[in-house]
Amino acid sequence: MYDICGERSDGKVLNCPYGSPSVKPDDLLSAKIQSLCPTISGNVCCTETQFDTLRAQVQQAIPFLVGCPACLRNFLNLFCELSCSPNQSLFINVTSISEVDGNMTVDGIDFYVTDTFGEGLFDSCKDVKFGTMNTRAIDFIGAGAKNFKEWFAFIGQKADPGFPGSPYAINFKSRVPDSSAIMPMNVSMYPCGDTSLGCSCGDCPLSPVCSDSKPPTPHKEDSCSIRIGSVKVTCVELSLVILYIVLVSAFFGWGLFNQKRERRRHPSSTEPLLNVTDDGEFDIDNLRKNEKLVAKVQLVGPQWSNGLQHSIVQGYMSSFYRRYGIWAARNPTLVLCSSLAIVLLLCIGLIGFKVETRPEKLWVGRGSKAAEEKQFFDTHLAPFYRIEQLIIATVPDPQHGKSPGIVTEDNIQLLFEVQKKVDAISANYSGSMVSLTDICLKPLGGDCATQSILQYYKMDPDNYDNFGGIQHAEYCFQHYTSADTCLSAFKAPLDPSTALGGFSGNNYSEASAFVITYPVNNAIDEVGNENGKAVAWEKAFIQLVKEELLPMVQSSNLTLSFSSESSIEEELKRESTADVITIIVSYLVMFAYVSVTLGDASRLSSFYLSSKVLLGLSGVLLVMLSVLASVGFFSAIGVKSTLIIMEVIPFLVLAVGVDNMCILVHSVKRQSLELTLEERISNALVEVGPSITLASLSEIVAFAVGSFIPMPACRVFSMFAALAVLLDFFLQVTAFVALIVFDCLRAEDNRIDCFPCIKLPSSSVEPNGGIDENRSGLLARYMKEVHAPILGLWGVKFVVIAVFLAFTLASIALCTRIQPGLEQQIVLPRDSYLQGYFNNVSEYLRIGPPLYFVVKDYNYSLESRETNQLCSISQCDSNSLLNEISQASSVPESTYIAKPAASWLDDFLVWLSPEAFGCCRKFINGSFCPPDDQPPCCSPDDGPCGFGGVCKDCTTCFRHSDLVNDRPSTVQFREKLPWFLNALPSADCAKGGHGAYTNSVDLNGYESGVIRASEFRTYHTPVNKQGDYVNAMRAAREFSSKVSSSLKMHIFPYSVFYIFFEQYLDIWKIALTNIAIALGAIFIVCLVITSSLWNSAIILLVLAMIVVDLMGVMAILDIQLNAVSVVNLIMSIGIAVEFCVHIAHAFLLNHGDRNQRAKKALSTMGASVFSGITLTKLVGVLVLCFSRSEIFVVYYFQMYLALVLIGFLHGLVFLPVVLSVFGPPTRIIVENRHVDEPSASSYVS
């Protein structure tokens, strides 16, 4: 095949089909041949024109392979031997010829190559990366071949006119026919691990120098487990079972021993000095009448009232409430007006009320590492583009559940119709019309980088038939990297995995969904509204989809889900009004219940006097005022509100505030009517004031602890709630007390509730206005006569403690199953169009989010080793960043890294290389010269590009002698980097950096020899669950930390979702720390107010059990651990105090043995806890189940309902039993001494 005998219509030359003796080239041609084909020396079998043709053809492949010298040398040897070998006739046989312009030319040949060379060539090249596309070079120059035979078959295809490839067919063979003189070509083959032509570990993982760089092994959780028969249990579960058996056995044994000791004990000569009567009063008269008894009461505390010892704090509180109660009852108008004035003054701050709806401002805390990294990335490189997306999918077969394929002619035509309507969108922004082409991402400055299979038709419906219809798309699924007709309209290959969904492996034709993505330019929107055009277009886009595209797609029996960058924020705004009716109904129901509860259970004839509807309404208004005042205060100091605050805090404060209202009113009703109004109010405040204060302070402290949560939405929520509860408590003991006084005066004056101006004549009113203040209600009688006696039985106590302990230990085991995260669907309204979108994203997408490894302050000077510490081509360090990323991508199940990274540095060094002679070139004057297939060297309008023209004198930027170990000097690096980043990729040089790396390097200040920021792009594996996002982020950070430490460089990973998921890395630590702080704070509050370490410890134990049990319920209901649930857990501690503190406080202040005191505590406070605390919360919570927002149902209805039920059971069942068995002793030390008998001292209990 010596010399050229013809030319095809596309300009490709054809060899002559005749043999010729080899010739000796002149010195210049010999040098040129030696530079490309060092294995050929002496005579050659090609002309200079043939060699120039060879050089032009291989130059398109050289940039893909030059990073691995062994692969490149083997590849060049294959074509050098084919074109110029003097022994060409020994392994080439012309099999067909054709006539072109009257000359006979080669049309097909057999090329005999040994399997040894073929396998060696493929093995040396199979792992070489093509960084720009995060894929292998073999995908581009071998159509993804899996072995050398597939590669040879692809290389040997005869290319159609106008397409890259061989102008004639090459049939590669390895077997020689018998009795044939042919000898297969078998020149020296260099393995990729060759010491002289060695490749990097990223391009040659099997190289000996890479043997120590083994990929990280998949992380396996150390889960200790034991198999008992056929049952497998974890060590934690087994330990808890053993602990339970030990504790229950110990308690049972102690109980039996104690029972026997009580039976054997002789009747005691001592008896309580202060007997407790049935109505709860101390029988002091009997004590005085007993002449044989001398009592000595030792008072060890500073306060004493009615024969009762208080702690110092309680004493002062009782004294304060007694004096304050009398004063407030005498001056109700002053108290009401002054307290309201303070709160109304705070409400003035509502003028500055603002609501925060930006997700990054709601869910990302200050000092967030991810937020700082995002800020650095956006500032120094470029903000991640905005994403507008459509997912069109087939409907699953109802019988088999499998979705049919979507790649059909009708569906592609439908896709063209959809695209036509999207292209026609014109949105109005500040008087100017905005279309997709105005805002879309254009990497090469021409067409939008829309990710759609329509790109295989250049986004033009006319090309559908011209390119071969659906068969062309199926062809491009396999050859998208190598076929020129498959290139997108924006001149880059389109990976079908980004435009299709619902397929397995690489079976793209089985895809059941089209994924159409419109990348839109993004801006740092801190000041002003730089993204205004994009937002305006996105609103028009969503409207179009809802009104036109959705019906169109559904009429074709397909489904459509969609989203825009601003969708989440817009849907969160809509959520603010989604549950208004639910919230209002909840308030009305609680108001109705409060009105009935506060009233008296009396005859219907006097209901209009004994009811307290007006008082209940006033109490609800006070709660609303406290919320408004809290919001007003924080608005005044510049803290923005959130939608959760507006919807949840009023309900929360109402639920808490109603408790105090009920307890206060019930306490007033228990007072004797023989006392004056001032005395009744004073006694009621003395009776319940300390416990209300204790409960309120505990709630305030618990809510305030939530302000330590780093997530802004939850921190602000906790701050608002703490202040609202504080103000509500303030109004309860001031304004509400004054309102109680007015209500009592109204009833005594025979004025009708709700219409106090109407006064009834005394003759028509029953005595006491129909109000039987001292008659015990049904609930109180149940607590005293049924509930308390049953809990006093020893067998019941054992069962109660055993059951509650079992549930707590089971909850501890269940807690390990709680997953961190917050599903996006839960945050949105149930009817949001994003619900279906997120479900489809999880189901169909087969590619994960982009992952960037960002390098700060890269020193590119020749004296620095950092270039070799980063790159992954020949002569780079085996443990370089890019080699480590490549190794990590080999085990994606543990690293969550799907592909090797696209490296601007590798491509830049290859682009500079003298071997890539079509890339870095310069004119005689030293300015940049583009490749021969780009303007001004070649104009598309002038037909096929040839040699000559304005670029005929262009030379490569450098010779090998100009470089130091194939690395540029500092000056060369500085001068040529802008050239590279502005160079357009093309067939003659695919390594041009424009488009792929335009925003990968921060050139600001790079002249100093240090690049402040640069990124290397790869992808995470597909992440569908919240746990996948968290684990992917954790794995990337661990990987970066290890590499940064090894290389002594500052490297961090960045992905667009990190900023929202960073909180979950330490969510367990945050949760447990804040729960511990809240419990500790409440313990200290209880200890200070009650001065009883014993009592405070029991309250602490019960609160801890309630929280643990609530977490167990979270595990059962699959409620995830996130900032919302952590705040709920912390607040549950404060709310649970209500269920415990009143019973424990009453127990502490009663007398008798433990059983008597527990019975008395239940008799006096049990009814109030059940009706005033449990039922009020239950009524309000139940309404939330009708909410349209899933977050309300899951995190407020389910969690709060569980809290109410668990708190009720612990407060009215478990706590009284614990107190009756392990309760603290009485505060009174009584010494009983009969006159005629020896003295004996006794501690009553």
Short mmCIF file of N, CA and C in Angstrom, two decimals, residues 327-328 330-340 738 742:
data_model
loop_
_atom_site.label_atom_id
_atom_site.label_comp_id
_atom_site.label_asym_id
_atom_site.label_seq_id
_atom_site.Cartn_x
_atom_site.Cartn_y
_atom_site.Cartn_z
N TRP A 327 -53.13 40.95 97.66
CA TRP A 327 -53.02 42.25 96.99
C TRP A 327 -53.69 42.21 95.62
N ALA A 328 -53.48 41.12 94.85
CA ALA A 328 -54.08 41.02 93.51
C ALA A 328 -55.59 40.95 93.60
N ARG A 330 -57.42 42.32 95.77
CA ARG A 330 -57.93 43.65 96.13
C ARG A 330 -57.75 44.65 94.99
N ASN A 331 -56.78 44.42 94.11
CA ASN A 331 -56.50 45.37 93.03
C ASN A 331 -56.48 44.67 91.67
N PRO A 332 -57.53 43.98 91.29
CA PRO A 332 -57.51 43.22 90.03
C PRO A 332 -57.36 44.10 88.80
N THR A 333 -57.96 45.27 88.82
CA THR A 333 -57.88 46.16 87.66
C THR A 333 -56.45 46.60 87.41
N LEU A 334 -55.76 47.00 88.47
CA LEU A 334 -54.37 47.44 88.35
C LEU A 334 -53.50 46.30 87.83
N VAL A 335 -53.68 45.09 88.38
CA VAL A 335 -52.88 43.94 87.96
C VAL A 335 -53.12 43.63 86.49
N LEU A 336 -54.39 43.62 86.08
CA LEU A 336 -54.73 43.28 84.71
C LEU A 336 -54.17 44.31 83.73
N CYS A 337 -54.38 45.56 84.02
CA CYS A 337 -53.96 46.61 83.09
C CYS A 337 -52.44 46.70 82.99
N SER A 338 -51.75 46.63 84.13
CA SER A 338 -50.29 46.76 84.10
C SER A 338 -49.65 45.58 83.37
N SER A 339 -50.13 44.36 83.61
CA SER A 339 -49.55 43.20 82.94
C SER A 339 -49.81 43.25 81.43
N LEU A 340 -51.04 43.64 81.06
CA LEU A 340 -51.36 43.74 79.64
C LEU A 340 -50.54 44.84 78.97
N ALA A 738 -56.22 38.05 87.98
CA ALA A 738 -57.17 39.16 88.04
C ALA A 738 -58.49 38.79 87.37
N PHE A 742 -62.35 38.72 88.85
CA PHE A 742 -63.53 39.30 88.21
C PHE A 742 -64.62 38.25 87.99
#
